[in-house]
PDB file of C-alpha atoms in Angstrom:
ATOM      1  CA  LYS A 380      -0.010  -0.479  -0.213  1.00 62.00           C
ATOM      2  CA  ALA A 381       1.637   3.386  -0.996  1.00 76.00           C
ATOM      3  CA  GLY A 382       2.307   5.490   1.875  1.00 91.00           C
ATOM      4  CA  VAL A 383       1.231   9.309   2.486  1.00 95.00           C
ATOM      5  CA  THR A 384       2.570  11.864  -0.285  1.00 96.00           C
ATOM      6  CA  GLN A 385       3.165  15.421  -0.699  1.00 97.00           C
ATOM      7  CA  THR A 386       4.193  17.342  -3.250  1.00 97.00           C
ATOM      8  CA  PRO A 387       5.795  19.622  -3.417  1.00 97.00           C
ATOM      9  CA  ARG A 388       9.040  18.481  -1.602  1.00 95.00           C
ATOM     10  CA  TYR A 389      10.801  21.778  -1.778  1.00 96.00           C
ATOM     11  CA  LEU A 390       9.671  25.285  -2.350  1.00 96.00           C
ATOM     12  CA  ILE A 391      11.330  29.079  -2.362  1.00 97.00           C
ATOM     13  CA  LYS A 392       8.827  31.790  -1.971  1.00 97.00           C
ATOM     14  CA  THR A 393       8.913  35.637  -1.155  1.00 97.00           C
ATOM     15  CA  ARG A 394       7.082  37.118   1.297  1.00 97.00           C
ATOM     16  CA  GLY A 395       3.642  38.409   0.518  1.00 97.00           C
ATOM     17  CA  GLN A 396       3.262  35.293  -2.061  1.00 97.00           C
ATOM     18  CA  GLN A 397       0.868  32.581  -1.227  1.00 97.00           C
ATOM     19  CA  VAL A 398       1.288  28.879  -1.626  1.00 97.00           C
ATOM     20  CA  THR A 399      -0.499  25.853  -2.346  1.00 98.00           C
ATOM     21  CA  LEU A 400       0.708  22.061  -0.966  1.00 98.00           C
ATOM     22  CA  SER A 401      -0.857  18.830  -1.309  1.00 98.00           C
ATOM     23  CA  CYS A 402      -1.173  16.032   0.393  1.00 98.00           C
ATOM     24  CA  SER A 403      -2.542  12.785  -1.065  1.00 97.00           C
ATOM     25  CA  PRO A 404      -3.427   9.717   1.848  1.00 95.00           C
ATOM     26  CA  ILE A 405      -3.116   6.476   2.275  1.00 92.00           C
ATOM     27  CA  SER A 406      -5.558   4.846   0.281  1.00 92.00           C
ATOM     28  CA  GLY A 407      -9.040   4.327   2.288  1.00 88.00           C
ATOM     29  CA  HIS A 408      -8.118   6.719   4.662  1.00 88.00           C
ATOM     30  CA  ARG A 409     -10.215   9.914   5.486  1.00 88.00           C
ATOM     31  CA  SER A 410      -8.432  11.655   7.671  1.00 88.00           C
ATOM     32  CA  VAL A 411      -5.823  14.433   7.311  1.00 92.00           C
ATOM     33  CA  SER A 412      -4.173  16.366   9.671  1.00 92.00           C
ATOM     34  CA  TRP A 413      -1.595  19.057   8.527  1.00 95.00           C
ATOM     35  CA  TYR A 414       1.226  20.058  11.042  1.00 95.00           C
ATOM     36  CA  GLN A 415       4.031  22.765  11.254  1.00 95.00           C
ATOM     37  CA  GLN A 416       7.647  21.822  12.239  1.00 92.00           C
ATOM     38  CA  THR A 417      10.172  24.270  12.975  1.00 88.00           C
ATOM     39  CA  PRO A 418      13.451  23.935  14.943  1.00 79.00           C
ATOM     40  CA  GLY A 419      11.607  26.224  17.864  1.00 76.00           C
ATOM     41  CA  GLN A 420       8.552  25.028  18.326  1.00 79.00           C
ATOM     42  CA  GLY A 421       8.463  21.494  17.506  1.00 82.00           C
ATOM     43  CA  LEU A 422       5.513  20.008  15.564  1.00 89.00           C
ATOM     44  CA  GLN A 423       2.727  22.045  15.765  1.00 92.00           C
ATOM     45  CA  PHE A 424      -1.010  21.153  14.723  1.00 91.00           C
ATOM     46  CA  LEU A 425      -2.768  23.492  12.167  1.00 95.00           C
ATOM     47  CA  PHE A 426      -5.748  21.542  11.414  1.00 91.00           C
ATOM     48  CA  GLU A 427      -7.295  18.192  10.602  1.00 90.00           C
ATOM     49  CA  TYR A 428     -10.167  17.012   7.364  1.00 91.00           C
ATOM     50  CA  PHE A 429     -12.289  14.186   7.867  1.00 88.00           C
ATOM     51  CA  SER A 430     -14.609  13.687   4.701  1.00 88.00           C
ATOM     52  CA  GLU A 431     -13.714  16.747   3.307  1.00 92.00           C
ATOM     53  CA  THR A 432     -14.721  18.859   6.574  1.00 91.00           C
ATOM     54  CA  GLN A 433     -12.722  20.497   9.214  1.00 91.00           C
ATOM     55  CA  ARG A 434     -12.980  18.619  12.150  1.00 85.00           C
ATOM     56  CA  ASN A 435     -10.421  19.927  14.226  1.00 84.00           C
ATOM     57  CA  LYS A 436      -7.965  23.331  13.944  1.00 88.00           C
ATOM     58  CA  GLY A 437      -4.687  24.764  16.026  1.00 89.00           C
ATOM     59  CA  ASN A 438      -3.905  28.168  16.855  1.00 89.00           C
ATOM     60  CA  PHE A 439      -2.660  29.599  13.338  1.00 94.00           C
ATOM     61  CA  PRO A 440      -4.127  32.851  12.119  1.00 95.00           C
ATOM     62  CA  GLY A 441      -6.464  32.801   9.314  1.00 95.00           C
ATOM     63  CA  ARG A 442      -3.960  33.021   6.625  1.00 97.00           C
ATOM     64  CA  PHE A 443      -3.643  28.871   7.036  1.00 97.00           C
ATOM     65  CA  SER A 444      -6.161  27.771   5.005  1.00 96.00           C
ATOM     66  CA  GLY A 445      -7.231  24.003   4.081  1.00 96.00           C
ATOM     67  CA  ARG A 446      -9.592  22.007   2.283  1.00 96.00           C
ATOM     68  CA  GLN A 447      -9.988  18.350   1.403  1.00 97.00           C
ATOM     69  CA  PHE A 448     -11.788  16.460  -1.556  1.00 96.00           C
ATOM     70  CA  SER A 449     -13.791  13.801  -1.716  1.00 95.00           C
ATOM     71  CA  ASN A 450     -10.897  11.228  -2.999  1.00 94.00           C
ATOM     72  CA  SER A 451      -9.587  12.629   0.810  1.00 94.00           C
ATOM     73  CA  ARG A 452      -6.952  14.292  -0.960  1.00 97.00           C
ATOM     74  CA  SER A 453      -6.253  17.956   0.801  1.00 97.00           C
ATOM     75  CA  GLU A 454      -4.297  21.046  -0.064  1.00 98.00           C
ATOM     76  CA  MET A 455      -3.210  23.817   2.532  1.00 97.00           C
ATOM     77  CA  ASN A 456      -2.908  26.885   1.585  1.00 97.00           C
ATOM     78  CA  VAL A 457      -0.790  30.014   3.572  1.00 97.00           C
ATOM     79  CA  SER A 458      -1.495  33.354   1.833  1.00 95.00           C
ATOM     80  CA  THR A 459       0.611  36.667   2.527  1.00 96.00           C
ATOM     81  CA  LEU A 460       3.377  34.654   3.425  1.00 97.00           C
ATOM     82  CA  GLU A 461       5.988  35.760   6.090  1.00 97.00           C
ATOM     83  CA  LEU A 462       9.370  34.972   6.884  1.00 96.00           C
ATOM     84  CA  GLY A 463       8.136  33.076  10.130  1.00 94.00           C
ATOM     85  CA  ASP A 464       6.484  30.970   7.787  1.00 96.00           C
ATOM     86  CA  SER A 465       9.297  29.152   6.659  1.00 96.00           C
ATOM     87  CA  ALA A 466       9.173  25.481   8.308  1.00 95.00           C
ATOM     88  CA  LEU A 467       8.591  21.736   7.015  1.00 95.00           C
ATOM     89  CA  TYR A 468       4.684  21.250   6.541  1.00 97.00           C
ATOM     90  CA  LEU A 469       4.051  18.097   7.445  1.00 96.00           C
ATOM     91  CA  CYS A 470       0.542  16.111   6.105  1.00 95.00           C
ATOM     92  CA  ALA A 471      -0.955  12.677   8.530  1.00 92.00           C
ATOM     93  CA  SER A 472      -3.352  10.134   7.243  1.00 90.00           C
ATOM     94  CA  SER A 473      -5.378   7.865   9.459  1.00 85.00           C
ATOM     95  CA  SER A 474      -8.514   5.834   8.815  1.00 78.00           C
ATOM     96  CA  SER A 475      -9.970   7.340  11.516  1.00 69.00           C
ATOM     97  CA  THR A 476     -10.679  10.555  12.908  1.00 61.00           C
ATOM     98  CA  PHE A 477      -9.600  12.202  16.727  1.00 56.00           C
ATOM     99  CA  LEU A 478     -13.163  12.423  17.403  1.00 48.00           C
ATOM    100  CA  THR A 479     -14.102   8.500  16.571  1.00 48.00           C
ATOM    101  CA  ARG A 480     -11.315   6.629  17.835  1.00 49.00           C
ATOM    102  CA  GLY A 481     -10.419   9.340  21.089  1.00 44.00           C
ATOM    103  CA  LYS A 482      -6.879   9.224  20.706  1.00 47.00           C
ATOM    104  CA  GLY A 483      -4.594  10.585  18.412  1.00 47.00           C
ATOM    105  CA  GLY A 484      -2.304   7.856  17.308  1.00 51.00           C
ATOM    106  CA  GLU A 485      -2.486   5.537  14.265  1.00 72.00           C
ATOM    107  CA  GLN A 486      -1.607   8.717  12.011  1.00 81.00           C
ATOM    108  CA  PHE A 487       0.878   8.130   9.293  1.00 87.00           C
ATOM    109  CA  PHE A 488       3.135  10.669   8.043  1.00 91.00           C
ATOM    110  CA  GLY A 489       4.316  12.441   4.898  1.00 95.00           C
ATOM    111  CA  PRO A 490       7.781  13.186   4.097  1.00 94.00           C
ATOM    112  CA  GLY A 491       6.545  16.789   4.429  1.00 95.00           C
ATOM    113  CA  THR A 492       7.328  20.041   2.062  1.00 96.00           C
ATOM    114  CA  ARG A 493      10.262  22.357   3.240  1.00 96.00           C
ATOM    115  CA  LEU A 494       9.271  25.811   2.794  1.00 97.00           C
ATOM    116  CA  THR A 495      11.615  28.758   2.458  1.00 97.00           C
ATOM    117  CA  VAL A 496      10.266  32.109   2.501  1.00 97.00           C
ATOM    118  CA  LEU A 497      13.065  34.774   1.442  1.00 96.00           C
TER     119      LEU A 497
ATOM    120  CA  ASP B 681       2.163  27.716  26.508  1.00 67.00           C
ATOM    121  CA  GLN B 682       4.178  24.483  25.934  1.00 80.00           C
ATOM    122  CA  GLN B 683       1.562  21.758  27.080  1.00 91.00           C
ATOM    123  CA  VAL B 684       4.214  19.238  26.268  1.00 94.00           C
ATOM    124  CA  LYS B 685       7.744  19.635  27.252  1.00 94.00           C
ATOM    125  CA  GLN B 686      10.954  17.732  26.044  1.00 94.00           C
ATOM    126  CA  ASN B 687      13.488  19.414  27.895  1.00 89.00           C
ATOM    127  CA  SER B 688      16.472  17.923  26.946  1.00 89.00           C
ATOM    128  CA  PRO B 689      17.292  18.713  23.251  1.00 90.00           C
ATOM    129  CA  SER B 690      19.868  15.823  22.774  1.00 94.00           C
ATOM    130  CA  LEU B 691      21.497  12.643  24.279  1.00 96.00           C
ATOM    131  CA  SER B 692      23.985  10.625  23.098  1.00 97.00           C
ATOM    132  CA  VAL B 693      24.750   6.755  24.116  1.00 97.00           C
ATOM    133  CA  GLN B 694      26.785   3.733  23.760  1.00 97.00           C
ATOM    134  CA  GLU B 695      25.725   1.282  21.495  1.00 97.00           C
ATOM    135  CA  GLY B 696      24.283  -1.453  23.710  1.00 97.00           C
ATOM    136  CA  ARG B 697      23.221   0.922  26.791  1.00 97.00           C
ATOM    137  CA  ILE B 698      19.841   2.060  27.693  1.00 98.00           C
ATOM    138  CA  SER B 699      18.437   5.272  26.146  1.00 98.00           C
ATOM    139  CA  ILE B 700      16.416   7.005  28.190  1.00 97.00           C
ATOM    140  CA  LEU B 701      14.142   9.639  26.599  1.00 98.00           C
ATOM    141  CA  ASN B 702      11.895  12.355  29.170  1.00 97.00           C
ATOM    142  CA  CYS B 703       8.801  13.830  28.356  1.00 97.00           C
ATOM    143  CA  ASP B 704       6.925  15.947  30.703  1.00 97.00           C
ATOM    144  CA  TYR B 705       3.062  17.627  30.439  1.00 96.00           C
ATOM    145  CA  THR B 706       1.068  20.061  31.839  1.00 95.00           C
ATOM    146  CA  ASN B 707      -2.661  19.212  30.641  1.00 91.00           C
ATOM    147  CA  SER B 708      -4.049  16.811  33.340  1.00 92.00           C
ATOM    148  CA  MET B 709      -6.815  16.183  31.019  1.00 89.00           C
ATOM    149  CA  PHE B 710      -4.282  14.293  28.664  1.00 90.00           C
ATOM    150  CA  ASP B 711      -5.472  10.937  28.425  1.00 87.00           C
ATOM    151  CA  TYR B 712      -3.219   9.447  25.304  1.00 87.00           C
ATOM    152  CA  PHE B 713       0.602   9.452  24.867  1.00 90.00           C
ATOM    153  CA  LEU B 714       2.928   8.299  21.839  1.00 90.00           C
ATOM    154  CA  TRP B 715       6.392   8.531  20.661  1.00 93.00           C
ATOM    155  CA  TYR B 716       7.274   9.079  17.306  1.00 93.00           C
ATOM    156  CA  LYS B 717      10.831   8.874  15.681  1.00 95.00           C
ATOM    157  CA  LYS B 718      11.809  10.979  12.703  1.00 92.00           C
ATOM    158  CA  TYR B 719      15.125  10.473  10.253  1.00 92.00           C
ATOM    159  CA  PRO B 720      15.915  13.369   8.282  1.00 86.00           C
ATOM    160  CA  ALA B 721      14.011  13.756   5.388  1.00 81.00           C
ATOM    161  CA  GLU B 722      10.932  11.515   6.293  1.00 86.00           C
ATOM    162  CA  GLY B 723       8.009  12.353   8.361  1.00 90.00           C
ATOM    163  CA  PRO B 724       7.655  11.047  11.725  1.00 91.00           C
ATOM    164  CA  THR B 725       6.604   7.168  12.126  1.00 90.00           C
ATOM    165  CA  PHE B 726       4.686   5.812  14.970  1.00 87.00           C
ATOM    166  CA  LEU B 727       6.701   3.894  17.645  1.00 91.00           C
ATOM    167  CA  ILE B 728       4.782   3.276  20.633  1.00 91.00           C
ATOM    168  CA  SER B 729       1.909   4.685  22.966  1.00 88.00           C
ATOM    169  CA  ILE B 730       0.260   4.502  26.326  1.00 90.00           C
ATOM    170  CA  SER B 731      -3.269   5.062  27.669  1.00 87.00           C
ATOM    171  CA  SER B 732      -3.603   6.540  30.962  1.00 90.00           C
ATOM    172  CA  ILE B 733      -5.224   3.480  32.808  1.00 90.00           C
ATOM    173  CA  LYS B 734      -1.783   2.224  32.032  1.00 91.00           C
ATOM    174  CA  ASP B 735       1.571   2.744  33.687  1.00 94.00           C
ATOM    175  CA  LYS B 736       3.804   0.919  31.044  1.00 96.00           C
ATOM    176  CA  ASN B 737       3.496  -0.626  27.456  1.00 94.00           C
ATOM    177  CA  GLU B 738       6.465  -2.584  26.061  1.00 94.00           C
ATOM    178  CA  ASP B 739       7.131  -3.628  22.599  1.00 92.00           C
ATOM    179  CA  GLY B 740      10.636  -5.238  22.097  1.00 95.00           C
ATOM    180  CA  ARG B 741      13.345  -3.033  22.878  1.00 97.00           C
ATOM    181  CA  PHE B 742      10.949  -0.267  23.390  1.00 96.00           C
ATOM    182  CA  THR B 743       8.926   0.534  26.755  1.00 97.00           C
ATOM    183  CA  VAL B 744       7.016   3.749  27.613  1.00 97.00           C
ATOM    184  CA  PHE B 745       6.516   4.634  31.375  1.00 97.00           C
ATOM    185  CA  LEU B 746       3.791   6.525  32.476  1.00 97.00           C
ATOM    186  CA  ASN B 747       3.917   8.706  35.781  1.00 97.00           C
ATOM    187  CA  LYS B 748       0.251  10.309  36.094  1.00 95.00           C
ATOM    188  CA  SER B 749       0.860  11.994  39.373  1.00 95.00           C
ATOM    189  CA  ALA B 750       4.032  13.471  38.210  1.00 96.00           C
ATOM    190  CA  LYS B 751       2.965  14.311  34.641  1.00 96.00           C
ATOM    191  CA  HIS B 752       5.923  12.415  32.799  1.00 97.00           C
ATOM    192  CA  LEU B 753       6.616   9.698  30.907  1.00 96.00           C
ATOM    193  CA  SER B 754       9.818   8.340  29.534  1.00 97.00           C
ATOM    194  CA  LEU B 755      10.855   6.123  26.775  1.00 98.00           C
ATOM    195  CA  HIS B 756      13.011   2.990  27.265  1.00 98.00           C
ATOM    196  CA  ILE B 757      15.466   1.661  24.554  1.00 98.00           C
ATOM    197  CA  VAL B 758      17.044  -1.218  25.399  1.00 97.00           C
ATOM    198  CA  PRO B 759      19.420  -1.928  24.306  1.00 97.00           C
ATOM    199  CA  SER B 760      20.312   0.973  22.112  1.00 98.00           C
ATOM    200  CA  GLN B 761      21.644   0.447  18.379  1.00 97.00           C
ATOM    201  CA  PRO B 762      22.745   2.848  15.816  1.00 96.00           C
ATOM    202  CA  GLY B 763      19.917   2.838  13.659  1.00 96.00           C
ATOM    203  CA  ASP B 764      17.803   4.272  16.789  1.00 97.00           C
ATOM    204  CA  SER B 765      20.001   7.529  16.271  1.00 97.00           C
ATOM    205  CA  ALA B 766      16.937   9.816  15.447  1.00 96.00           C
ATOM    206  CA  VAL B 767      14.663  12.661  16.695  1.00 95.00           C
ATOM    207  CA  TYR B 768      11.896  11.433  18.956  1.00 96.00           C
ATOM    208  CA  PHE B 769       8.878  13.132  19.772  1.00 94.00           C
ATOM    209  CA  CYS B 770       6.425  12.736  22.464  1.00 95.00           C
ATOM    210  CA  ALA B 771       3.074  13.402  21.622  1.00 91.00           C
ATOM    211  CA  ALA B 772      -0.032  13.378  24.116  1.00 90.00           C
ATOM    212  CA  SER B 773      -4.021  13.734  23.318  1.00 85.00           C
ATOM    213  CA  LYS B 774      -7.243  13.844  25.024  1.00 80.00           C
ATOM    214  CA  THR B 775     -10.548  11.960  24.478  1.00 71.00           C
ATOM    215  CA  GLY B 776     -13.278  13.842  22.752  1.00 65.00           C
ATOM    216  CA  ALA B 777     -13.800  16.622  20.703  1.00 55.00           C
ATOM    217  CA  ASN B 778     -10.796  19.074  19.658  1.00 57.00           C
ATOM    218  CA  SER B 779      -8.698  16.107  20.835  1.00 62.00           C
ATOM    219  CA  LYS B 780      -5.631  16.860  18.826  1.00 77.00           C
ATOM    220  CA  LEU B 781      -2.145  15.677  19.117  1.00 83.00           C
ATOM    221  CA  THR B 782      -0.083  17.988  20.862  1.00 88.00           C
ATOM    222  CA  PHE B 783       3.588  17.333  20.222  1.00 91.00           C
ATOM    223  CA  GLY B 784       6.825  18.058  22.300  1.00 93.00           C
ATOM    224  CA  LYS B 785       9.874  20.051  20.389  1.00 91.00           C
ATOM    225  CA  GLY B 786      11.837  16.614  20.008  1.00 93.00           C
ATOM    226  CA  ILE B 787      15.023  15.159  21.186  1.00 95.00           C
ATOM    227  CA  THR B 788      17.726  14.098  19.333  1.00 95.00           C
ATOM    228  CA  LEU B 789      19.184  10.712  19.891  1.00 97.00           C
ATOM    229  CA  SER B 790      22.665   9.664  18.898  1.00 97.00           C
ATOM    230  CA  VAL B 791      23.804   6.159  19.383  1.00 97.00           C
ATOM    231  CA  ARG B 792      27.657   5.569  18.878  1.00 95.00           C
ATOM    232  CA  PRO B 793      28.869   2.411  17.716  1.00 92.00           C
TER     233      PRO B 793
END
């Protein structure tokens, strides 16, 4: 079974631009979560989508948004990029959502997209 | 507000010895804890977990201990192997709505041959 794939793997943007990242979950998985990893903050939860609905959201500004399509693929968008948005963005898929399984395990992560904002 | 803390950024141990990775949490509502391992250029991979109704969970060379009164958990790796060299993240969640995963900042483990 193919793992979680993320595209692109590397991206360089300038301040003020916007960016869209893509994540394809493991086949059959309906939950997709996004995380931001930075050296100073570790992994921070952005949001979770399940069956095309946002089910959970972290403490990030509205510049960060996402969506999920009917085939469970998900996209994350960041508008008006800032230097501090430079990070590794990780996507994780699961066969169930936090609400139904009651715990946060069994997530499978993709390799991430390394975003650099200049 | 860092609810999950991994206060030591790095740990170096000799091959064959025990590695002990520590993690503290502040939110008493957390009831499920996990450890993830991450190699460079790869996403984190799930390692082991423990529910708050237990105080120990073992899986091969990996054992996680939970001390609820101290809000502390630890991951023991015995014996340590060079392939264990990676960044280890502690994570926690609570049952119910909005039970997202909260991660620590990670600890870099180096196992010397």
